[in-house]
PDB file of C-alpha atoms in Angstrom:
ATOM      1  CA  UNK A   6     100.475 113.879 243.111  1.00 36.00           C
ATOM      2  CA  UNK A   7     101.986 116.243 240.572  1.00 42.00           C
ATOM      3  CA  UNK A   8      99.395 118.734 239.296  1.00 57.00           C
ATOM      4  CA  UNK A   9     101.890 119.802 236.161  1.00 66.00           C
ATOM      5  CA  UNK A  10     104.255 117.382 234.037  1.00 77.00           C
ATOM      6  CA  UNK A  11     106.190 119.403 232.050  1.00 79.00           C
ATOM      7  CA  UNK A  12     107.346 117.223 228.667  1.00 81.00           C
ATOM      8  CA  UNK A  13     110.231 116.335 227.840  1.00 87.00           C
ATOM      9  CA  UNK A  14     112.378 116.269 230.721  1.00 89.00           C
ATOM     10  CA  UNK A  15     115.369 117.155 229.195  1.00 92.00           C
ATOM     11  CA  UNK A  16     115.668 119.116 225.835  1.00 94.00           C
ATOM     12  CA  UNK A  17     119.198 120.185 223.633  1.00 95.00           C
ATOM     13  CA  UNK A  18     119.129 122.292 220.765  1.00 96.00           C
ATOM     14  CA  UNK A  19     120.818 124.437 219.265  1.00 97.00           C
ATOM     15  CA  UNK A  20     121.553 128.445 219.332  1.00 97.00           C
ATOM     16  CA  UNK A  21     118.855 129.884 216.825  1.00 97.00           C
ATOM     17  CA  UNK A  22     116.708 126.548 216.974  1.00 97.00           C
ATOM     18  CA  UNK A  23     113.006 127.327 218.732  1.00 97.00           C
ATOM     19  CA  UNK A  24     112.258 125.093 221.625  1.00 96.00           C
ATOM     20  CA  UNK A  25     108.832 123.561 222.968  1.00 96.00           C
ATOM     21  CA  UNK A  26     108.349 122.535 226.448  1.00 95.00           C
ATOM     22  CA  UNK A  27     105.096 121.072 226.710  1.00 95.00           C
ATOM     23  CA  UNK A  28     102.340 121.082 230.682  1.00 93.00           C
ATOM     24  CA  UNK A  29      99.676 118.496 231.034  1.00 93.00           C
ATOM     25  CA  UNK A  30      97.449 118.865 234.603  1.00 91.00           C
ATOM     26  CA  UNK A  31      94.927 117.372 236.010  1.00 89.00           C
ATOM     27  CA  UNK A  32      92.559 119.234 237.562  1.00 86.00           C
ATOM     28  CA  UNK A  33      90.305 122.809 236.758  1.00 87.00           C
ATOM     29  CA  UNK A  34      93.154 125.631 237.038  1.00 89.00           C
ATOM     30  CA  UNK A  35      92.209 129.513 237.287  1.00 89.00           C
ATOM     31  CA  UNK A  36      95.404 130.414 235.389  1.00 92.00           C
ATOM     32  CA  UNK A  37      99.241 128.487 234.637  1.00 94.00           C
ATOM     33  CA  UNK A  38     102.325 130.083 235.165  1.00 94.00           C
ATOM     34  CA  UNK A  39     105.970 129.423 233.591  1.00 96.00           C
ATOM     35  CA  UNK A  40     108.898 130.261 235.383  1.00 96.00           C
ATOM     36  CA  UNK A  41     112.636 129.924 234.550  1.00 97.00           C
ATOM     37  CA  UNK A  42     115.534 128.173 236.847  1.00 96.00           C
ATOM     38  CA  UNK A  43     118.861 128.799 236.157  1.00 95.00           C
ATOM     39  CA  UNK A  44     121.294 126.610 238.353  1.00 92.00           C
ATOM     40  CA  UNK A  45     121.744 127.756 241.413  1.00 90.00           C
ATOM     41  CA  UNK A  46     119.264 130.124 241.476  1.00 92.00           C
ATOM     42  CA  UNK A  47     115.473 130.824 242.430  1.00 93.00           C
ATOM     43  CA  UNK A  48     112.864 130.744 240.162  1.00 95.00           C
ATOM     44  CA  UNK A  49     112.000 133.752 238.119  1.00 96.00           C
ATOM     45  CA  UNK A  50     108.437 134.094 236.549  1.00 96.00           C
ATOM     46  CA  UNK A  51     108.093 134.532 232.728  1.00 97.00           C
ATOM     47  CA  UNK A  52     104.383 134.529 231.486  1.00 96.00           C
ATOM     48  CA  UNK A  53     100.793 133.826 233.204  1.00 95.00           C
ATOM     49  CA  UNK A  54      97.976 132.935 231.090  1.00 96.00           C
ATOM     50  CA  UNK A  55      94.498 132.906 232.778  1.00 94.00           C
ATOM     51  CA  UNK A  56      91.974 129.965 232.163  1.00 93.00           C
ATOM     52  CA  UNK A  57      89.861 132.254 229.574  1.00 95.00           C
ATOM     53  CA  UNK A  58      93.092 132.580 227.127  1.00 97.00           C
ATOM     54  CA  UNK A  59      94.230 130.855 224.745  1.00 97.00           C
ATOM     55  CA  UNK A  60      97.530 132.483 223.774  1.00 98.00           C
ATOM     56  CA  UNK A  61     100.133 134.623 225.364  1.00 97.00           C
ATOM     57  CA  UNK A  62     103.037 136.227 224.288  1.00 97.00           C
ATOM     58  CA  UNK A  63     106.405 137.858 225.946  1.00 96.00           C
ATOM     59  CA  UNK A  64     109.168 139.066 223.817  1.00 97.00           C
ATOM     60  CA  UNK A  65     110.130 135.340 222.294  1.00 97.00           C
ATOM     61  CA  UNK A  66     108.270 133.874 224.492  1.00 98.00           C
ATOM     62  CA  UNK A  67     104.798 132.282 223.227  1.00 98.00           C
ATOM     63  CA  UNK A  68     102.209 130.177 225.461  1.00 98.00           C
ATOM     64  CA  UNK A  69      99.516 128.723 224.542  1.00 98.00           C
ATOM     65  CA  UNK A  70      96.605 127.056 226.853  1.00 97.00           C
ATOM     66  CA  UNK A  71      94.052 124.300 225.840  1.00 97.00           C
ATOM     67  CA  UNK A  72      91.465 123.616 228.880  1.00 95.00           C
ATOM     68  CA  UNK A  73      89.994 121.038 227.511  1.00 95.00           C
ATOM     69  CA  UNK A  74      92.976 119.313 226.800  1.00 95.00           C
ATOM     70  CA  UNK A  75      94.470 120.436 230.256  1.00 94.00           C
ATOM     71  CA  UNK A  76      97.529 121.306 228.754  1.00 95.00           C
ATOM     72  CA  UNK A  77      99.992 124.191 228.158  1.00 96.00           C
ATOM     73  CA  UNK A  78     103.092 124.867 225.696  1.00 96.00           C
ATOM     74  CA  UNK A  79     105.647 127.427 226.019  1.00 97.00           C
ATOM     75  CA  UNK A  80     107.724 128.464 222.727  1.00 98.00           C
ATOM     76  CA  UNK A  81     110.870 129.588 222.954  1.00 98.00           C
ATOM     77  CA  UNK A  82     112.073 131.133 219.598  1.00 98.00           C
ATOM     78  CA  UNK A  83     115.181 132.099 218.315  1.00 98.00           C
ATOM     79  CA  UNK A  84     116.918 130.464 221.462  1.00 97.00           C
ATOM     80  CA  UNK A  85     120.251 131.448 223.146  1.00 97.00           C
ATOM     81  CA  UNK A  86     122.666 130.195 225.318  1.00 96.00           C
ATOM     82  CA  UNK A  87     121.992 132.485 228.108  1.00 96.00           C
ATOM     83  CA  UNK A  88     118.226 130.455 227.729  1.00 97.00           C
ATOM     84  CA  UNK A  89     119.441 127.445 229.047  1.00 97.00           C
ATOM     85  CA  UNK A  90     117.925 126.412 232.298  1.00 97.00           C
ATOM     86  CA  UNK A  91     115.352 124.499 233.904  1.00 95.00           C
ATOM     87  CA  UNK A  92     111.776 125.924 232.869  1.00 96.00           C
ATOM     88  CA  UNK A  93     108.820 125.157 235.190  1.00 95.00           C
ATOM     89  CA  UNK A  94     105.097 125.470 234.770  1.00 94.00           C
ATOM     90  CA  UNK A  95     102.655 125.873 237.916  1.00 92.00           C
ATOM     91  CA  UNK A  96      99.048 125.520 238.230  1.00 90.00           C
ATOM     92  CA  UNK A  97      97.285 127.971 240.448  1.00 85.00           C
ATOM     93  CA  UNK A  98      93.634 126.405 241.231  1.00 76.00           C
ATOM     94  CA  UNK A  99      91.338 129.062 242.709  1.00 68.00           C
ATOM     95  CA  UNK A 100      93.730 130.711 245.611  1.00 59.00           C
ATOM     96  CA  UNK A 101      94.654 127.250 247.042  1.00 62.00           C
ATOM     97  CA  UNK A 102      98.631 126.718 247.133  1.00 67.00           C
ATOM     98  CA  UNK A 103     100.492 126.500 243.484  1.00 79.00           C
ATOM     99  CA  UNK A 104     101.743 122.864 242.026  1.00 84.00           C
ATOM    100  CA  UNK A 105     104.880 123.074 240.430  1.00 88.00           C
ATOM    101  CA  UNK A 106     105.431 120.173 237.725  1.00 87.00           C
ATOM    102  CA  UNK A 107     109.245 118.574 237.553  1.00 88.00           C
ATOM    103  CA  UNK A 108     110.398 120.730 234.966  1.00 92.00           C
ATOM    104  CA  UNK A 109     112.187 120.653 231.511  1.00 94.00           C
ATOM    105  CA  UNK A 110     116.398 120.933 231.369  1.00 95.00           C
ATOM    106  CA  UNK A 111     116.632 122.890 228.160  1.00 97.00           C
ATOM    107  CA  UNK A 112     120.927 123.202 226.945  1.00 97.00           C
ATOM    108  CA  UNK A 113     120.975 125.075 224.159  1.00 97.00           C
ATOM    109  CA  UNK A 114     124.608 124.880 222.752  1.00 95.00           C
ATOM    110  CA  UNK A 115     126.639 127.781 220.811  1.00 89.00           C
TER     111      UNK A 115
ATOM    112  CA  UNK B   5     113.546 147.298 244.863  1.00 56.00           C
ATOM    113  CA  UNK B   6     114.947 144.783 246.730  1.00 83.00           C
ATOM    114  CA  UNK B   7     113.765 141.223 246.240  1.00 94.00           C
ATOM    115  CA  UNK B   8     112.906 138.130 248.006  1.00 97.00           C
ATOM    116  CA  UNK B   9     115.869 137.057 250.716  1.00 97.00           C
ATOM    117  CA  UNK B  10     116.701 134.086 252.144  1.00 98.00           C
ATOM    118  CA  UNK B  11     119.291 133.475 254.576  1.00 97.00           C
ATOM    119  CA  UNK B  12     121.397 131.467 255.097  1.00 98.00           C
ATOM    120  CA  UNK B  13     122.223 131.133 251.731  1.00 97.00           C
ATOM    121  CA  UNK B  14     124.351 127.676 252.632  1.00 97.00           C
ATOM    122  CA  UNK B  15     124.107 125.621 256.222  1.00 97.00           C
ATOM    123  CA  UNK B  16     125.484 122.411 256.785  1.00 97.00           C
ATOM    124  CA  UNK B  17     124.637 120.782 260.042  1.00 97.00           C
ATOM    125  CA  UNK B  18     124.824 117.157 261.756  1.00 97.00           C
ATOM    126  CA  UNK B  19     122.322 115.227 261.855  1.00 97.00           C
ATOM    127  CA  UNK B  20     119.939 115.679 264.846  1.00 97.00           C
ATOM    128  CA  UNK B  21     120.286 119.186 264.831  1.00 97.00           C
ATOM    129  CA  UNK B  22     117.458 121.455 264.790  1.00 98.00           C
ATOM    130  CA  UNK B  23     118.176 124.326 261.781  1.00 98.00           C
ATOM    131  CA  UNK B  24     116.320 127.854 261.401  1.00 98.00           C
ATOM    132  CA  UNK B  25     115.575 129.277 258.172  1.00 98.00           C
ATOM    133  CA  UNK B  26     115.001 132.665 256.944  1.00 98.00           C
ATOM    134  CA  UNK B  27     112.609 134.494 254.649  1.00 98.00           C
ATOM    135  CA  UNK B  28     112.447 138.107 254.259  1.00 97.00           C
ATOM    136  CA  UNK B  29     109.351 139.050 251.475  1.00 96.00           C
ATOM    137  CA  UNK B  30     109.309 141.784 249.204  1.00 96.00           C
ATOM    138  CA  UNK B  31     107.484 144.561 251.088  1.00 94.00           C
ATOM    139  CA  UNK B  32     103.978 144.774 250.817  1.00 92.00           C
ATOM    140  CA  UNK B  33     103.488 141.438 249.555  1.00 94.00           C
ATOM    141  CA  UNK B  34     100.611 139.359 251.697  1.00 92.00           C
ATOM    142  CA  UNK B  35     101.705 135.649 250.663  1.00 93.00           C
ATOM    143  CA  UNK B  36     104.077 133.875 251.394  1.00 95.00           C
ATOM    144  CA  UNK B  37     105.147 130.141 250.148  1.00 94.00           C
ATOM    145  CA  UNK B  38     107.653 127.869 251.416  1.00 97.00           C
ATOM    146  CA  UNK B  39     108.932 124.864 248.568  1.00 96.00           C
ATOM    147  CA  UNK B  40     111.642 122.137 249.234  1.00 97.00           C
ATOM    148  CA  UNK B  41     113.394 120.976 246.076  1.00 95.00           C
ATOM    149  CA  UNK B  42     115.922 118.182 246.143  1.00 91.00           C
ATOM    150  CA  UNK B  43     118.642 117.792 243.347  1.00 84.00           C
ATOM    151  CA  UNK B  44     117.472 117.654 239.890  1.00 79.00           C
ATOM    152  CA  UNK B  45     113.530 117.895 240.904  1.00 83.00           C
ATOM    153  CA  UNK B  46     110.965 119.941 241.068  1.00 86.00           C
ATOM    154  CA  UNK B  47     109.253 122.140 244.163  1.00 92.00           C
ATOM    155  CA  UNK B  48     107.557 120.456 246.835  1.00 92.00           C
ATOM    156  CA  UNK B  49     105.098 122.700 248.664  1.00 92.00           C
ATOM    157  CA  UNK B  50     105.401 123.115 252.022  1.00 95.00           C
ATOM    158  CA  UNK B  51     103.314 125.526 253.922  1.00 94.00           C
ATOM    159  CA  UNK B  52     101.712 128.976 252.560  1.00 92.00           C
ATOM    160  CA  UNK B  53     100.990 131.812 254.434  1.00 93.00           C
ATOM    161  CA  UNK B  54      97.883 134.656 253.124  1.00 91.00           C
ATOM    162  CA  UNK B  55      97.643 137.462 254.968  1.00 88.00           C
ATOM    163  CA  UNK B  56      96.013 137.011 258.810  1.00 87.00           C
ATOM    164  CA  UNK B  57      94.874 133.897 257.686  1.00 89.00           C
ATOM    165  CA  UNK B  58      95.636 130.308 259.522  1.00 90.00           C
ATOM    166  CA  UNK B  59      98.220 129.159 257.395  1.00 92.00           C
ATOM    167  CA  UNK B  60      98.199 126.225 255.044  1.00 91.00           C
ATOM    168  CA  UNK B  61     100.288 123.367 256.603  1.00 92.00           C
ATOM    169  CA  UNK B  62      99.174 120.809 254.374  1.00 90.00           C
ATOM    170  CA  UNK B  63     102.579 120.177 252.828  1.00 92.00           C
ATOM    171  CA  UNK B  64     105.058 119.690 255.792  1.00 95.00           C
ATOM    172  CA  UNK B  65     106.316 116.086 255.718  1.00 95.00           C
ATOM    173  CA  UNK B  66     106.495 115.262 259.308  1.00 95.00           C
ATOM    174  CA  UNK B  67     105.430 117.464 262.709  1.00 96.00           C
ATOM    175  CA  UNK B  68     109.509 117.969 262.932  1.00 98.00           C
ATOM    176  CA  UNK B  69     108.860 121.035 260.471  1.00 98.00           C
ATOM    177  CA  UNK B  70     107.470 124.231 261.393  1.00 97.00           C
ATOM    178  CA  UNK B  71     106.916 127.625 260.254  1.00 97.00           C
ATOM    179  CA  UNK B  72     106.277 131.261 261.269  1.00 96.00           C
ATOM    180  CA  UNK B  73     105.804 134.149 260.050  1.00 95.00           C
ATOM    181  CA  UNK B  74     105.689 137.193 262.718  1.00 86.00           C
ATOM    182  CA  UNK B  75     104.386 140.717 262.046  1.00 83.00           C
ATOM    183  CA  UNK B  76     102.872 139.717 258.125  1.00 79.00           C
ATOM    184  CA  UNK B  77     106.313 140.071 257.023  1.00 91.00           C
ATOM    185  CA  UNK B  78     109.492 137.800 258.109  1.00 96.00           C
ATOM    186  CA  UNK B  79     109.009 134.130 258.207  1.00 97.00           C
ATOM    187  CA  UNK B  80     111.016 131.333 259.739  1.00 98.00           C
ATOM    188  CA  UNK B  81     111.016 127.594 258.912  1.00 98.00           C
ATOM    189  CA  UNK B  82     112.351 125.632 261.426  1.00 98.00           C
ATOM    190  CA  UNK B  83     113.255 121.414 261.094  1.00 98.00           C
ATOM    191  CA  UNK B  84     113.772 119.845 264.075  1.00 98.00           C
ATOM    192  CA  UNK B  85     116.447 116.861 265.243  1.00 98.00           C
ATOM    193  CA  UNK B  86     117.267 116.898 261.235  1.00 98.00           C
ATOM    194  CA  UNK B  87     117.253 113.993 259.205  1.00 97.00           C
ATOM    195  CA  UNK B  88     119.905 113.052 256.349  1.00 96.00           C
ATOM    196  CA  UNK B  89     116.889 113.069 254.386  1.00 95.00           C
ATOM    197  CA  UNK B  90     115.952 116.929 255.062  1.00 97.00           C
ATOM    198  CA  UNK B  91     118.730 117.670 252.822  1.00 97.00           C
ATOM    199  CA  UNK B  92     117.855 120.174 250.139  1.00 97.00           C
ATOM    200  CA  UNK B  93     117.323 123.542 248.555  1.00 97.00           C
ATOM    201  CA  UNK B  94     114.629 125.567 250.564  1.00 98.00           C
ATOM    202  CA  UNK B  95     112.732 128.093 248.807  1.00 97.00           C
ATOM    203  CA  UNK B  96     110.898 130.940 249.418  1.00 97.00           C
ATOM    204  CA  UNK B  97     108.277 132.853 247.286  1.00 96.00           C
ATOM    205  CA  UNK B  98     106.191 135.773 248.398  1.00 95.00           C
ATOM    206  CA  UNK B  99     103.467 137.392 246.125  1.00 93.00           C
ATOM    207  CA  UNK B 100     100.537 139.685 246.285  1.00 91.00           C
ATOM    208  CA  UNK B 101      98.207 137.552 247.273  1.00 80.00           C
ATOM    209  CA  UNK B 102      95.485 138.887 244.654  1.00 76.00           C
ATOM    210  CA  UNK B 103      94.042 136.896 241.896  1.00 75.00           C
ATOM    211  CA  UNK B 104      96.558 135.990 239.172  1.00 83.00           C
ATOM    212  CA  UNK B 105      99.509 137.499 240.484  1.00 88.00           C
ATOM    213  CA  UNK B 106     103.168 135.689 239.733  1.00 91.00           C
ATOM    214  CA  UNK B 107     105.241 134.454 242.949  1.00 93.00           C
ATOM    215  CA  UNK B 108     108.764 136.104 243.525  1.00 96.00           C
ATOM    216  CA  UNK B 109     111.265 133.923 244.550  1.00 97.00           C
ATOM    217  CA  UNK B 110     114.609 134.041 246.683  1.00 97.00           C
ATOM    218  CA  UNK B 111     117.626 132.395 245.799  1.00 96.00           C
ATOM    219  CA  UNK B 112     117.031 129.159 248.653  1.00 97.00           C
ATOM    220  CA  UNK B 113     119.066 128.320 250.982  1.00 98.00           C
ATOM    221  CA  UNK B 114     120.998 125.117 250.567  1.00 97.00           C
ATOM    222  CA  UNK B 115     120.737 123.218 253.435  1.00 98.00           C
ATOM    223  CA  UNK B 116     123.200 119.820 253.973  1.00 97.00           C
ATOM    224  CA  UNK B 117     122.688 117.277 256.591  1.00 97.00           C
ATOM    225  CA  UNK B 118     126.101 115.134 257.214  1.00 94.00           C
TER     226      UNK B 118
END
């Protein structure tokens, strides 16, 4: 079963507009991981945040990380075009292999 | 420094062919992760490798699938008498194999079954 369920699936804003992509899981993590898709292409990572944070940022990138929620959000602000693609978060639980949710399509338009 | 490559980068085969594919880690990384993702959806996990350890199979959908990985370094993931259904993006990833280190992905080979 899926570890991360990234929310929504599909998101389309506009250029300038910030975006929120949203990461429930299930079980105790050690630290979640975002990673960007464009089409095409492999995955490239964009932030980690370990279990014992609670915020993260990267440039205009912002995540935040509520354990006891089991849930993650990553902030995109300011967005561009060149920021559409599919974003992915990952749970790494204590060295066993990482759980990639389905991912969010973020368009933003120009 | 050079990245995580895959090759090939596209292979289209007939079905009941067996396929080979290619990983080549960045250098000095000791993990190494193999994902299938079909159209539109997320990773799969296949099979990781850590090191000298026995690898972690626990992800390969049927005993047709197989991996290697020779030396610590290159690995190969072979699917046997392919299925229409083996059709997908194959994806590698290597990292450092530490604590709280990011994976580096190739670009995936594309694989078609007609």
């Amino acid at each position: 079963s899926q570890q991360g369920e990234e929310d929504p699936q599909a998101l389309s804003i506009q250029e300038g507009e910030n975006a929120t992509m949203n990461c429930s899981y299930k079980t105790s993590i050690n630290n979640l991981q975002w990673y960007r898709q464009n089409s095409g292409r492999g995955l490239v990572h964009l932030i980690l945040i370990r279990s014992n944070e609670r915020e993260k940022h990267s440039g205009r990138l912002r995540v935040t990380l509520d354990t006891s929620k089991k849930s993650s959000s990553l902030l995109i602000t300011a967005s561009r075009a060149a920021d559409t693609a599919s974003y992915f978060c990952a749970t790494d639980n204590y060295g066993q292999n990482f759980v990639f949710g389905p991912g969010t399509r973020l368009s933003v338009l120009p | 420094g050079a990245g995580v490559s895959q090759s090939p980068s596209n292979k289209v085969t007939e079905k009941g062919k067996d396929v080979e594919l290619r990983c080549d880690p960045i250098s000095g990384h000791t993990a190494l992760y193999w994902y299938r993702q079909s159209l539109g959806q997320g990773l799969e996990f296949l099979i990781y490798f850590q090191g000298n350890s026995a690898p972690d199979k626990s992800g390969l959908p049927s005993d047709r699938f197989s991996a290697e990985r020779t030396g610590g370094s290159v690995s190969t993931l072979t699917i046997q008498r392919t299925q229409q259904e083996d059709s997908a993006v194959y994806l590698c990833a290597s990292s450092w194999g530490t604590a709280n280190q990011p994976q580096h992905f190739g670009d995936g080979t594309r694989l078609s079954i007609l």
